[in-house]
Amino acid sequence: GNSVTQMEGPVTLSEEAFLTINCTYTATGYPSLFWYVQYPGEGLQLLLKATKADDKGSNKGFEATYRKETTSFHLEKGSVQVSDSAVYFCALREAHAGGTSYGKLTFGQGTILTVHP
Amino acid sequence: EAQVTQNPRYLITVTGKKLTVTCSQNMNHEYMSWYRQDPGLGLRQIYYSMNVEVTDKGDVPEGYKVSRKEKRNFPLILESPSPNQTSLYFCASSFSPGLAGDEQFFGPGTRLTVL
């Protein structure tokens, strides 16, 4: 079955540091890939997405590139802020439209990011 | 404002006492889904619905029921809650997950404790 593996957390950085959160996946076919962010006490929000190989998703200074050859979708940001402190989830969704897993997002375990001033 | 709402946000109950967590979306989405979030496990799908009166099991459906009588509502029912159902629950909806990149919108979550 499908699976997503994220780097172990928590990750603690100083403001303006460079951020990388690794994400690798196992899936059949060509899944869509997503990064969701969960701020304290809130639900998940879509941060960025990519739907095919070599696509780069970007939003709010975050970027991730769909690498089919390495089955990876690493999240990066050049300069983090205190307001980026949150839990980050990598997820995939299968490309096919039917079956018992229709529409299901398969999530990684989440990475807690804390940014200090 | 486009949103997914859940109620209650917090609930403490006892083993065996039936409960319902409501979920409603105002985006006219056909697809709705329930997930539970547990530490170290990420989110796992419980049930999903492709449209009114069409529901199916996800990865962890045991102990849960759902119904989809109206397009906007998708309640999660625990007929006899047990302590292993203590978790953070999220409802989500989207227009059509068969489309690449279709975004799922999540509710704020319901934190359930079963004593």
PDB file of C-alpha atoms in Angstrom:
ATOM      1  CA  GLY A   1       0.000   0.000   0.000  1.00  0.00           C
ATOM      2  CA  ASN A   2       0.879   3.661  -0.124  1.00  0.00           C
ATOM      3  CA  SER A   3       3.027   5.223   2.547  1.00  0.00           C
ATOM      4  CA  VAL A   4       4.674   8.540   3.415  1.00  0.00           C
ATOM      5  CA  THR A   5       7.747   8.914   5.604  1.00  0.00           C
ATOM      6  CA  GLN A   6       8.775  12.242   7.099  1.00  0.00           C
ATOM      7  CA  MET A   7      11.920  13.151   8.932  1.00  0.00           C
ATOM      8  CA  GLU A   8      11.728  12.699  12.654  1.00  0.00           C
ATOM      9  CA  GLY A   9      11.033  15.778  14.710  1.00  0.00           C
ATOM     10  CA  PRO A  10      10.789  17.970  16.535  1.00  0.00           C
ATOM     11  CA  VAL A  11      12.812  20.511  14.607  1.00  0.00           C
ATOM     12  CA  THR A  12      13.966  23.626  16.445  1.00  0.00           C
ATOM     13  CA  LEU A  13      15.431  26.567  14.551  1.00  0.00           C
ATOM     14  CA  SER A  14      16.338  30.175  15.107  1.00  0.00           C
ATOM     15  CA  GLU A  15      14.529  32.871  13.170  1.00  0.00           C
ATOM     16  CA  GLU A  16      15.916  33.382   9.632  1.00  0.00           C
ATOM     17  CA  ALA A  17      17.455  29.895   9.525  1.00  0.00           C
ATOM     18  CA  PHE A  18      17.053  27.611   6.506  1.00  0.00           C
ATOM     19  CA  LEU A  19      14.448  24.869   6.821  1.00  0.00           C
ATOM     20  CA  THR A  20      14.316  21.446   5.206  1.00  0.00           C
ATOM     21  CA  ILE A  21      11.789  18.779   6.150  1.00  0.00           C
ATOM     22  CA  ASN A  22      12.368  15.555   4.274  1.00  0.00           C
ATOM     23  CA  CYS A  23       9.502  13.541   2.840  1.00  0.00           C
ATOM     24  CA  THR A  24       9.673  10.335   0.833  1.00  0.00           C
ATOM     25  CA  TYR A  25       6.799   8.248  -0.414  1.00  0.00           C
ATOM     26  CA  THR A  26       5.812   4.860  -1.758  1.00  0.00           C
ATOM     27  CA  ALA A  27       2.939   4.686  -4.226  1.00  0.00           C
ATOM     28  CA  THR A  28       1.821   3.103  -7.442  1.00  0.00           C
ATOM     29  CA  GLY A  29       1.386   5.284 -10.469  1.00  0.00           C
ATOM     30  CA  TYR A  30       1.603   9.046 -10.261  1.00  0.00           C
ATOM     31  CA  PRO A  31       0.095  10.377  -7.055  1.00  0.00           C
ATOM     32  CA  SER A  32      -0.533  14.019  -6.241  1.00  0.00           C
ATOM     33  CA  LEU A  33       1.673  15.274  -3.410  1.00  0.00           C
ATOM     34  CA  PHE A  34       0.774  17.789  -0.727  1.00  0.00           C
ATOM     35  CA  TRP A  35       2.182  19.620   2.250  1.00  0.00           C
ATOM     36  CA  TYR A  36      -0.339  20.576   4.938  1.00  0.00           C
ATOM     37  CA  VAL A  37       0.346  22.793   7.948  1.00  0.00           C
ATOM     38  CA  GLN A  38      -1.406  22.635  11.307  1.00  0.00           C
ATOM     39  CA  TYR A  39      -1.075  25.665  13.564  1.00  0.00           C
ATOM     40  CA  PRO A  40      -1.702  25.163  17.304  1.00  0.00           C
ATOM     41  CA  GLY A  41      -5.351  24.461  18.026  1.00  0.00           C
ATOM     42  CA  GLU A  42      -6.383  24.591  14.384  1.00  0.00           C
ATOM     43  CA  GLY A  43      -7.227  22.220  11.560  1.00  0.00           C
ATOM     44  CA  LEU A  44      -4.996  21.402   8.627  1.00  0.00           C
ATOM     45  CA  GLN A  45      -4.439  23.932   5.873  1.00  0.00           C
ATOM     46  CA  LEU A  46      -3.038  23.178   2.465  1.00  0.00           C
ATOM     47  CA  LEU A  47       0.404  24.765   2.173  1.00  0.00           C
ATOM     48  CA  LEU A  48       1.389  23.652  -1.324  1.00  0.00           C
ATOM     49  CA  LYS A  49       0.922  20.847  -3.805  1.00  0.00           C
ATOM     50  CA  ALA A  50       2.348  19.231  -6.938  1.00  0.00           C
ATOM     51  CA  THR A  51       0.599  16.906  -9.327  1.00  0.00           C
ATOM     52  CA  LYS A  52       3.309  15.566 -11.630  1.00  0.00           C
ATOM     53  CA  ALA A  53       7.021  14.872 -11.761  1.00  0.00           C
ATOM     54  CA  ASP A  54       9.303  17.949 -11.601  1.00  0.00           C
ATOM     55  CA  ASP A  55       6.411  20.219 -10.601  1.00  0.00           C
ATOM     56  CA  LYS A  56       7.377  22.735  -7.933  1.00  0.00           C
ATOM     57  CA  GLY A  57       4.746  23.788  -5.456  1.00  0.00           C
ATOM     58  CA  SER A  58       5.276  27.076  -3.613  1.00  0.00           C
ATOM     59  CA  ASN A  59       3.444  29.258  -1.121  1.00  0.00           C
ATOM     60  CA  LYS A  60       4.375  31.741   1.638  1.00  0.00           C
ATOM     61  CA  GLY A  61       8.090  31.268   0.899  1.00  0.00           C
ATOM     62  CA  PHE A  62       7.885  27.481   1.169  1.00  0.00           C
ATOM     63  CA  GLU A  63       8.791  25.265  -1.782  1.00  0.00           C
ATOM     64  CA  ALA A  64       8.775  21.568  -2.609  1.00  0.00           C
ATOM     65  CA  THR A  65       9.625  19.757  -5.847  1.00  0.00           C
ATOM     66  CA  TYR A  66       8.023  16.484  -6.952  1.00  0.00           C
ATOM     67  CA  ARG A  67      10.985  14.144  -7.582  1.00  0.00           C
ATOM     68  CA  LYS A  68       9.803  10.891  -9.060  1.00  0.00           C
ATOM     69  CA  GLU A  69      13.295   9.427  -9.450  1.00  0.00           C
ATOM     70  CA  THR A  70      13.910   9.697  -5.707  1.00  0.00           C
ATOM     71  CA  THR A  71      10.207   9.470  -4.690  1.00  0.00           C
ATOM     72  CA  SER A  72      10.646  12.587  -2.597  1.00  0.00           C
ATOM     73  CA  PHE A  73       8.858  15.879  -1.900  1.00  0.00           C
ATOM     74  CA  HIS A  74      11.078  17.744   0.544  1.00  0.00           C
ATOM     75  CA  LEU A  75       9.794  21.002   2.034  1.00  0.00           C
ATOM     76  CA  GLU A  76      12.166  23.982   2.119  1.00  0.00           C
ATOM     77  CA  LYS A  77      12.116  27.594   3.222  1.00  0.00           C
ATOM     78  CA  GLY A  78      15.044  29.943   3.014  1.00  0.00           C
ATOM     79  CA  SER A  79      14.335  32.018   6.115  1.00  0.00           C
ATOM     80  CA  VAL A  80      11.866  30.841   8.745  1.00  0.00           C
ATOM     81  CA  GLN A  81       9.878  33.100  11.055  1.00  0.00           C
ATOM     82  CA  VAL A  82       8.468  32.540  14.519  1.00  0.00           C
ATOM     83  CA  SER A  83       5.010  32.457  12.922  1.00  0.00           C
ATOM     84  CA  ASP A  84       6.030  29.336  10.962  1.00  0.00           C
ATOM     85  CA  SER A  85       6.003  27.299  14.170  1.00  0.00           C
ATOM     86  CA  ALA A  86       3.498  24.520  13.490  1.00  0.00           C
ATOM     87  CA  VAL A  87       3.166  20.847  12.603  1.00  0.00           C
ATOM     88  CA  TYR A  88       3.863  20.014   8.963  1.00  0.00           C
ATOM     89  CA  PHE A  89       2.374  16.986   7.216  1.00  0.00           C
ATOM     90  CA  CYS A  90       3.434  15.497   3.920  1.00  0.00           C
ATOM     91  CA  ALA A  91       0.654  13.608   2.143  1.00  0.00           C
ATOM     92  CA  LEU A  92      -0.138  11.862  -1.105  1.00  0.00           C
ATOM     93  CA  ARG A  93      -3.295  10.932  -2.957  1.00  0.00           C
ATOM     94  CA  GLU A  94      -3.542   8.225  -5.568  1.00  0.00           C
ATOM     95  CA  ALA A  95      -4.274   9.231  -9.110  1.00  0.00           C
ATOM     96  CA  HIS A  96      -7.015   6.680  -9.803  1.00  0.00           C
ATOM     97  CA  ALA A  97     -10.620   7.680  -9.330  1.00  0.00           C
ATOM     98  CA  GLY A  98     -12.122   4.447  -8.012  1.00  0.00           C
ATOM     99  CA  GLY A  99     -11.617   1.735  -5.457  1.00  0.00           C
ATOM    100  CA  THR A 100     -11.772   1.581  -1.732  1.00  0.00           C
ATOM    101  CA  SER A 101      -9.141   4.254  -1.257  1.00  0.00           C
ATOM    102  CA  TYR A 102     -10.901   6.841  -3.399  1.00  0.00           C
ATOM    103  CA  GLY A 103      -9.885  10.324  -2.395  1.00  0.00           C
ATOM    104  CA  LYS A 104      -7.901   9.166   0.603  1.00  0.00           C
ATOM    105  CA  LEU A 105      -4.956  11.265   1.655  1.00  0.00           C
ATOM    106  CA  THR A 106      -2.113   9.159   3.040  1.00  0.00           C
ATOM    107  CA  PHE A 107      -0.218  11.215   5.598  1.00  0.00           C
ATOM    108  CA  GLY A 108       3.212  11.098   7.107  1.00  0.00           C
ATOM    109  CA  GLN A 109       3.493  11.215  10.872  1.00  0.00           C
ATOM    110  CA  GLY A 110       3.993  14.980  10.986  1.00  0.00           C
ATOM    111  CA  THR A 111       7.002  17.111  11.919  1.00  0.00           C
ATOM    112  CA  ILE A 112       6.801  19.649  14.722  1.00  0.00           C
ATOM    113  CA  LEU A 113       8.668  22.857  13.886  1.00  0.00           C
ATOM    114  CA  THR A 114       9.513  25.397  16.557  1.00  0.00           C
ATOM    115  CA  VAL A 115      11.175  28.674  15.576  1.00  0.00           C
ATOM    116  CA  HIS A 116      12.778  30.821  18.279  1.00  0.00           C
ATOM    117  CA  PRO A 117      13.346  34.588  17.986  1.00  0.00           C
TER     118      PRO A 117
ATOM    119  CA  GLU B   1     -16.710  32.271   4.067  1.00  0.00           C
ATOM    120  CA  ALA B   2     -15.964  28.812   2.689  1.00  0.00           C
ATOM    121  CA  GLN B   3     -15.469  26.460   5.571  1.00  0.00           C
ATOM    122  CA  VAL B   4     -15.903  23.078   7.196  1.00  0.00           C
ATOM    123  CA  THR B   5     -17.392  23.199  10.680  1.00  0.00           C
ATOM    124  CA  GLN B   6     -17.371  20.522  13.355  1.00  0.00           C
ATOM    125  CA  ASN B   7     -19.178  20.227  16.658  1.00  0.00           C
ATOM    126  CA  PRO B   8     -18.367  19.811  19.402  1.00  0.00           C
ATOM    127  CA  ARG B   9     -14.745  20.937  19.456  1.00  0.00           C
ATOM    128  CA  TYR B  10     -14.064  19.139  22.726  1.00  0.00           C
ATOM    129  CA  LEU B  11     -15.863  16.204  24.276  1.00  0.00           C
ATOM    130  CA  ILE B  12     -15.219  14.046  27.311  1.00  0.00           C
ATOM    131  CA  THR B  13     -17.456  11.018  27.646  1.00  0.00           C
ATOM    132  CA  VAL B  14     -17.577   7.577  29.217  1.00  0.00           C
ATOM    133  CA  THR B  15     -17.276   4.144  27.705  1.00  0.00           C
ATOM    134  CA  GLY B  16     -20.440   2.966  25.979  1.00  0.00           C
ATOM    135  CA  LYS B  17     -22.315   6.262  25.804  1.00  0.00           C
ATOM    136  CA  LYS B  18     -23.354   6.888  22.209  1.00  0.00           C
ATOM    137  CA  LEU B  19     -22.193  10.147  20.686  1.00  0.00           C
ATOM    138  CA  THR B  20     -22.314  12.006  17.384  1.00  0.00           C
ATOM    139  CA  VAL B  21     -19.805  14.476  16.016  1.00  0.00           C
ATOM    140  CA  THR B  22     -21.326  16.717  13.377  1.00  0.00           C
ATOM    141  CA  CYS B  23     -19.614  18.000  10.267  1.00  0.00           C
ATOM    142  CA  SER B  24     -20.953  20.527   7.796  1.00  0.00           C
ATOM    143  CA  GLN B  25     -19.491  22.214   4.717  1.00  0.00           C
ATOM    144  CA  ASN B  26     -20.800  25.177   2.753  1.00  0.00           C
ATOM    145  CA  MET B  27     -18.836  24.668  -0.479  1.00  0.00           C
ATOM    146  CA  ASN B  28     -21.239  22.274  -2.209  1.00  0.00           C
ATOM    147  CA  HIS B  29     -18.526  19.610  -2.177  1.00  0.00           C
ATOM    148  CA  GLU B  30     -19.459  16.102  -3.234  1.00  0.00           C
ATOM    149  CA  TYR B  31     -16.672  14.345  -1.322  1.00  0.00           C
ATOM    150  CA  MET B  32     -16.435  14.266   2.468  1.00  0.00           C
ATOM    151  CA  SER B  33     -14.221  12.254   4.753  1.00  0.00           C
ATOM    152  CA  TRP B  34     -13.372  11.635   8.398  1.00  0.00           C
ATOM    153  CA  TYR B  35      -9.842  11.194   9.736  1.00  0.00           C
ATOM    154  CA  ARG B  36      -8.407  10.565  13.164  1.00  0.00           C
ATOM    155  CA  GLN B  37      -5.060  11.947  14.244  1.00  0.00           C
ATOM    156  CA  ASP B  38      -2.913  10.103  16.753  1.00  0.00           C
ATOM    157  CA  PRO B  39       0.636  10.932  17.883  1.00  0.00           C
ATOM    158  CA  GLY B  40       3.284   9.376  15.666  1.00  0.00           C
ATOM    159  CA  LEU B  41       0.695   8.037  13.214  1.00  0.00           C
ATOM    160  CA  GLY B  42      -0.345  11.117  11.289  1.00  0.00           C
ATOM    161  CA  LEU B  43      -3.949  11.126  10.077  1.00  0.00           C
ATOM    162  CA  ARG B  44      -5.798   7.980   9.106  1.00  0.00           C
ATOM    163  CA  GLN B  45      -9.033   7.828   7.169  1.00  0.00           C
ATOM    164  CA  ILE B  46     -12.075   6.408   8.968  1.00  0.00           C
ATOM    165  CA  TYR B  47     -14.883   6.725   6.409  1.00  0.00           C
ATOM    166  CA  TYR B  48     -15.568   8.705   3.289  1.00  0.00           C
ATOM    167  CA  SER B  49     -18.524   9.650   1.137  1.00  0.00           C
ATOM    168  CA  MET B  50     -18.531  10.328  -2.583  1.00  0.00           C
ATOM    169  CA  ASN B  51     -22.011  11.840  -2.555  1.00  0.00           C
ATOM    170  CA  VAL B  52     -25.397  11.705  -0.840  1.00  0.00           C
ATOM    171  CA  GLU B  53     -26.211   8.173   0.319  1.00  0.00           C
ATOM    172  CA  VAL B  54     -22.810   6.881  -0.907  1.00  0.00           C
ATOM    173  CA  THR B  55     -20.349   6.008   1.871  1.00  0.00           C
ATOM    174  CA  ASP B  56     -17.452   3.589   2.227  1.00  0.00           C
ATOM    175  CA  LYS B  57     -14.890   2.454   4.756  1.00  0.00           C
ATOM    176  CA  GLY B  58     -11.447   3.931   5.057  1.00  0.00           C
ATOM    177  CA  ASP B  59      -8.470   2.377   6.806  1.00  0.00           C
ATOM    178  CA  VAL B  60      -9.778   2.364  10.388  1.00  0.00           C
ATOM    179  CA  PRO B  61     -13.602   2.079  10.326  1.00  0.00           C
ATOM    180  CA  GLU B  62     -14.113  -0.274  13.292  1.00  0.00           C
ATOM    181  CA  GLY B  63     -16.341   1.229  15.968  1.00  0.00           C
ATOM    182  CA  TYR B  64     -17.622   4.071  13.792  1.00  0.00           C
ATOM    183  CA  LYS B  65     -20.648   4.754  11.626  1.00  0.00           C
ATOM    184  CA  VAL B  66     -21.455   7.570   9.241  1.00  0.00           C
ATOM    185  CA  SER B  67     -24.387   8.782   7.209  1.00  0.00           C
ATOM    186  CA  ARG B  68     -24.801  11.189   4.290  1.00  0.00           C
ATOM    187  CA  LYS B  69     -28.423  12.195   3.992  1.00  0.00           C
ATOM    188  CA  GLU B  70     -27.658  15.713   2.796  1.00  0.00           C
ATOM    189  CA  LYS B  71     -24.801  16.943   0.683  1.00  0.00           C
ATOM    190  CA  ARG B  72     -23.540  19.425   3.268  1.00  0.00           C
ATOM    191  CA  ASN B  73     -23.569  17.163   6.357  1.00  0.00           C
ATOM    192  CA  PHE B  74     -21.524  14.096   7.241  1.00  0.00           C
ATOM    193  CA  PRO B  75     -21.899  13.106  10.914  1.00  0.00           C
ATOM    194  CA  LEU B  76     -19.597  10.606  12.621  1.00  0.00           C
ATOM    195  CA  ILE B  77     -21.352   8.275  15.047  1.00  0.00           C
ATOM    196  CA  LEU B  78     -19.735   6.286  17.838  1.00  0.00           C
ATOM    197  CA  GLU B  79     -22.426   3.875  19.012  1.00  0.00           C
ATOM    198  CA  SER B  80     -20.409   2.487  21.938  1.00  0.00           C
ATOM    199  CA  PRO B  81     -17.227   4.511  22.428  1.00  0.00           C
ATOM    200  CA  SER B  82     -14.184   2.861  23.949  1.00  0.00           C
ATOM    201  CA  PRO B  83     -10.985   4.399  25.366  1.00  0.00           C
ATOM    202  CA  ASN B  84      -9.013   3.461  22.222  1.00  0.00           C
ATOM    203  CA  GLN B  85     -11.184   5.937  20.325  1.00  0.00           C
ATOM    204  CA  THR B  86      -9.712   8.791  22.311  1.00  0.00           C
ATOM    205  CA  SER B  87      -8.242  10.911  19.541  1.00  0.00           C
ATOM    206  CA  LEU B  88      -8.385  14.133  17.536  1.00  0.00           C
ATOM    207  CA  TYR B  89     -10.930  13.872  14.732  1.00  0.00           C
ATOM    208  CA  PHE B  90     -11.009  15.874  11.524  1.00  0.00           C
ATOM    209  CA  CYS B  91     -13.684  16.186   8.898  1.00  0.00           C
ATOM    210  CA  ALA B  92     -12.631  17.130   5.375  1.00  0.00           C
ATOM    211  CA  SER B  93     -14.349  17.895   2.100  1.00  0.00           C
ATOM    212  CA  SER B  94     -13.400  18.472  -1.515  1.00  0.00           C
ATOM    213  CA  PHE B  95     -14.999  19.003  -4.890  1.00  0.00           C
ATOM    214  CA  SER B  96     -13.666  15.945  -6.716  1.00  0.00           C
ATOM    215  CA  PRO B  97     -10.639  13.982  -5.494  1.00  0.00           C
ATOM    216  CA  GLY B  98     -10.472  12.229  -8.849  1.00  0.00           C
ATOM    217  CA  LEU B  99      -8.979  15.452 -10.200  1.00  0.00           C
ATOM    218  CA  ALA B 100      -5.231  15.793  -9.736  1.00  0.00           C
ATOM    219  CA  GLY B 101      -4.412  18.388  -7.116  1.00  0.00           C
ATOM    220  CA  ASP B 102      -7.999  18.635  -5.834  1.00  0.00           C
ATOM    221  CA  GLU B 103      -7.704  20.311  -2.418  1.00  0.00           C
ATOM    222  CA  GLN B 104      -9.291  18.826   0.675  1.00  0.00           C
ATOM    223  CA  PHE B 105     -10.507  21.409   3.179  1.00  0.00           C
ATOM    224  CA  PHE B 106     -10.331  20.432   6.835  1.00  0.00           C
ATOM    225  CA  GLY B 107     -12.477  21.338   9.786  1.00  0.00           C
ATOM    226  CA  PRO B 108     -10.977  22.651  13.054  1.00  0.00           C
ATOM    227  CA  GLY B 109     -10.986  19.252  14.736  1.00  0.00           C
ATOM    228  CA  THR B 110     -12.837  17.570  17.604  1.00  0.00           C
ATOM    229  CA  ARG B 111     -10.807  16.364  20.545  1.00  0.00           C
ATOM    230  CA  LEU B 112     -12.554  13.335  22.032  1.00  0.00           C
ATOM    231  CA  THR B 113     -11.659  11.689  25.332  1.00  0.00           C
ATOM    232  CA  VAL B 114     -13.354   8.416  26.285  1.00  0.00           C
ATOM    233  CA  LEU B 115     -12.937   7.476  29.951  1.00  0.00           C
TER     234      LEU B 115
END
